[in-house]
GROMACS .gro file of C-alpha atoms in nm:
model
  181
    1MET     CA    1  -2.950   0.697   6.692
    2VAL     CA    2  -3.007   0.331   6.614
    3SER     CA    3  -3.367   0.267   6.518
    4ASP     CA    4  -3.593  -0.039   6.541
    5ALA     CA    5  -3.828   0.105   6.275
    6PRO     CA    6  -3.916  -0.186   6.039
    7TRP     CA    7  -3.946   0.041   5.735
    8LEU     CA    8  -3.593   0.172   5.795
    9GLN     CA    9  -3.452  -0.178   5.844
   10ASN     CA   10  -3.614  -0.293   5.520
   11TRP     CA   11  -3.491   0.014   5.335
   12ILE     CA   12  -3.129  -0.042   5.440
   13GLY     CA   13  -3.145  -0.416   5.380
   14GLY     CA   14  -3.189  -0.562   5.728
   15PRO     CA   15  -3.149  -0.483   6.095
   16MET     CA   16  -2.914  -0.199   6.173
   17GLN     CA   17  -2.597  -0.301   6.350
   18ILE     CA   18  -2.529  -0.116   6.673
   19PRO     CA   19  -2.193   0.063   6.643
   20GLN     CA   20  -1.933  -0.092   6.874
   21VAL     CA   21  -1.724   0.201   6.998
   22LEU     CA   22  -1.394   0.159   7.180
   23ILE     CA   23  -1.261   0.465   7.363
   24LEU     CA   24  -0.893   0.462   7.460
   25GLY     CA   25  -0.903   0.649   7.790
   26ALA     CA   26  -1.122   0.650   8.099
   27SER     CA   27  -1.057   0.986   8.264
   28HIS     CA   28  -1.282   1.290   8.306
   29ALA     CA   29  -1.154   1.420   7.972
   30GLU     CA   30  -1.328   1.135   7.786
   31MET     CA   31  -1.667   1.187   7.956
   32PRO     CA   32  -1.814   1.404   7.674
   33ILE     CA   33  -1.708   1.143   7.417
   34VAL     CA   34  -1.871   0.862   7.619
   35VAL     CA   35  -2.197   1.053   7.664
   36HIS     CA   36  -2.209   1.159   7.298
   37ALA     CA   37  -2.160   0.799   7.179
   38LYS     CA   38  -2.428   0.664   7.413
   39GLU     CA   39  -2.676   0.935   7.309
   40ARG     CA   40  -2.633   0.812   6.952
   41GLY     CA   41  -2.714   0.453   7.044
   42CYS     CA   42  -2.363   0.312   7.041
   43HIS     CA   43  -2.238   0.025   7.252
   44VAL     CA   44  -1.944   0.185   7.437
   45THR     CA   45  -1.637   0.009   7.569
   46ILE     CA   46  -1.379   0.208   7.763
   47ILE     CA   47  -1.025   0.103   7.847
   48GLY     CA   48  -0.770   0.270   8.070
   49LEU     CA   49  -0.573   0.230   8.390
   50SER     CA   50  -0.750   0.511   8.571
   51LEU     CA   51  -1.122   0.555   8.578
   52TYR     CA   52  -1.341   0.859   8.617
   53LYS     CA   53  -1.628   0.683   8.793
   54PRO     CA   54  -1.914   0.878   8.630
   55ASN     CA   55  -1.807   0.718   8.300
   56LEU     CA   56  -1.927   0.383   8.440
   57LYS     CA   57  -2.287   0.507   8.430
   58PHE     CA   58  -2.268   0.544   8.054
   59CYS     CA   59  -2.035   0.274   7.926
   60ASP     CA   60  -2.133  -0.083   7.852
   61ASN     CA   61  -1.790  -0.232   7.923
   62PHE     CA   62  -1.486  -0.113   8.111
   63PHE     CA   63  -1.147  -0.282   8.110
   64ARG     CA   64  -0.863  -0.168   8.332
   65ILE     CA   65  -0.583  -0.212   8.079
   66ASP     CA   66  -0.312   0.012   7.940
   67TYR     CA   67  -0.451   0.177   7.626
   68SER     CA   68  -0.100   0.224   7.490
   69SER     CA   69  -0.053  -0.154   7.468
   70TYR     CA   70  -0.107  -0.253   7.105
   71LYS     CA   71  -0.160  -0.624   7.182
   72LYS     CA   72  -0.406  -0.569   7.468
   73VAL     CA   73  -0.618  -0.321   7.272
   74ALA     CA   74  -0.606  -0.539   6.960
   75LYS     CA   75  -0.745  -0.828   7.166
   76ILE     CA   76  -1.042  -0.611   7.275
   77ILE     CA   77  -1.102  -0.500   6.915
   78GLU     CA   78  -1.115  -0.860   6.801
   79GLU     CA   79  -1.315  -1.004   7.093
   80TYR     CA   80  -1.581  -0.731   7.089
   81SER     CA   81  -1.604  -0.676   6.713
   82ILE     CA   82  -1.521  -0.307   6.751
   83THR     CA   83  -1.640  -0.096   6.458
   84HIS     CA   84  -1.528   0.251   6.576
   85LEU     CA   85  -1.210   0.350   6.756
   86ILE     CA   86  -1.176   0.682   6.939
   87PRO     CA   87  -0.853   0.793   7.105
   88GLY     CA   88  -0.891   0.969   7.436
   89CYS     CA   89  -0.724   1.294   7.527
   90ASN     CA   90  -0.366   1.167   7.547
   91ASP     CA   91  -0.079   1.135   7.300
   92PHE     CA   92  -0.027   0.767   7.385
   93ALA     CA   93  -0.395   0.697   7.312
   94LEU     CA   94  -0.372   0.875   6.978
   95LEU     CA   95  -0.053   0.702   6.870
   96ASN     CA   96  -0.189   0.357   6.952
   97ALA     CA   97  -0.528   0.435   6.797
   98THR     CA   98  -0.350   0.542   6.478
   99ARG     CA   99  -0.166   0.210   6.453
  100LEU     CA  100  -0.478   0.008   6.535
  101ALA     CA  101  -0.714   0.202   6.307
  102ASN     CA  102  -0.485   0.142   6.013
  103ALA     CA  103  -0.421  -0.224   6.101
  104TYR     CA  104  -0.790  -0.310   6.158
  105ASN     CA  105  -0.935  -0.078   5.891
  106LEU     CA  106  -1.130   0.120   6.151
  107ALA     CA  107  -1.180   0.443   5.955
  108PRO     CA  108  -0.809   0.478   5.872
  109HIS     CA  109  -0.899   0.776   5.652
  110LEU     CA  110  -0.968   0.966   5.976
  111PHE     CA  111  -0.621   0.894   6.114
  112ASP     CA  112  -0.275   0.993   5.999
  113THR     CA  113  -0.026   0.722   5.917
  114PHE     CA  114   0.172   0.609   6.220
  115ALA     CA  115   0.484   0.780   6.079
  116VAL     CA  116   0.304   1.114   6.051
  117ALA     CA  117   0.142   1.083   6.395
  118THR     CA  118   0.481   1.000   6.547
  119SER     CA  119   0.648   1.299   6.380
  120ILE     CA  120   0.380   1.529   6.520
  121HIS     CA  121   0.355   1.392   6.874
  122HIS     CA  122   0.723   1.339   6.957
  123LYS     CA  123   0.864   1.680   7.044
  124HIS     CA  124   1.211   1.634   6.897
  125LEU     CA  125   1.079   1.480   6.573
  126PHE     CA  126   0.827   1.763   6.534
  127ARG     CA  127   1.100   2.025   6.574
  128GLU     CA  128   1.316   1.847   6.317
  129THR     CA  129   1.022   1.831   6.077
  130ILE     CA  130   0.933   2.200   6.100
  131GLN     CA  131   1.297   2.301   6.069
  132LYS     CA  132   1.333   2.089   5.752
  133ILE     CA  133   1.049   2.283   5.590
  134GLY     CA  134   1.197   2.617   5.691
  135LEU     CA  135   0.987   2.712   5.992
  136ASN     CA  136   1.145   2.853   6.306
  137ALA     CA  137   1.171   2.639   6.616
  138PRO     CA  138   1.330   2.724   6.948
  139PRO     CA  139   1.678   2.581   6.993
  140HIS     CA  140   1.673   2.239   7.154
  141LEU     CA  141   1.898   1.959   7.260
  142VAL     CA  142   1.797   1.597   7.300
  143VAL     CA  143   1.976   1.441   7.595
  144THR     CA  144   1.980   1.063   7.603
  145GLU     CA  145   2.228   0.999   7.884
  146VAL     CA  146   2.336   1.136   8.218
  147GLY     CA  147   2.654   1.339   8.207
  148PHE     CA  148   2.599   1.530   7.883
  149SER     CA  149   2.819   1.829   7.813
  150HIS     CA  150   2.683   2.128   8.006
  151GLU     CA  151   2.903   2.353   7.790
  152LEU     CA  152   2.633   2.329   7.525
  153ILE     CA  153   2.418   2.553   7.745
  154ALA     CA  154   2.521   2.916   7.782
  155ASP     CA  155   2.565   3.058   8.134
  156GLY     CA  156   2.266   3.253   8.252
  157THR     CA  157   2.036   3.118   7.983
  158PRO     CA  158   1.724   2.960   8.131
  159VAL     CA  159   1.665   2.605   8.017
  160LEU     CA  160   1.327   2.438   7.983
  161VAL     CA  161   1.359   2.065   8.050
  162LYS     CA  162   1.082   1.858   7.893
  163PRO     CA  163   1.051   1.482   7.926
  164VAL     CA  164   1.013   1.298   7.598
  165ASP     CA  165   0.737   1.072   7.730
  166LEU     CA  166   0.459   1.283   7.575
  167SER     CA  167   0.273   1.317   7.903
  168GLY     CA  168   0.078   1.640   7.859
  169GLY     CA  169   0.317   1.883   8.025
  170ILE     CA  170   0.389   1.672   8.333
  171GLY     CA  171   0.751   1.699   8.440
  172ILE     CA  172   0.837   2.022   8.260
  173THR     CA  173   1.090   2.216   8.468
  174LEU     CA  174   1.247   2.559   8.423
  175ILE     CA  175   1.615   2.559   8.522
  176LYS     CA  176   1.767   2.903   8.573
  177ASN     CA  177   2.106   2.789   8.695
  178LYS     CA  178   2.322   2.537   8.511
  179LYS     CA  179   2.433   2.372   8.837
  180TYR     CA  180   2.081   2.227   8.880
  181LEU     CA  181   2.104   2.031   8.557
   0.00000   0.00000   0.00000
């Protein structure tokens, strides 16, 4: 917690700066992060398109912006002299936080490089990576256009269709009959 104790300020060479924390995400999943940061005396700014209203009781600033937008988040980092960046509980938040942390030197040692983060959080890239190092991965097919060859899928074999948008399991569908593809 930030202290006003004069002896501590003199010992560290002047007044302690209050950590400026930016949290990429404003849902219920980020609530423990917000509370934890405030309990430690941080100035907390939250950004996101949706808002879990109890977060407003604890944050100092809230901006309804898309946390996956590099330019919009960079502007907040610069305008509010952000010293700590915390991704919320979403792949898009993590990927953007990784880019920003490295670009703005916000504890980049705590983040992977953007290339590593991308290879982990994009399903098809992750499968390719683990297969390259000899680990097993379920068979998969990346479809980029309508009208792909259904012959690639065996009759009677269930197919799990997963969107590539990284959205936490939303949109996953089990297809048991090829005619529904």
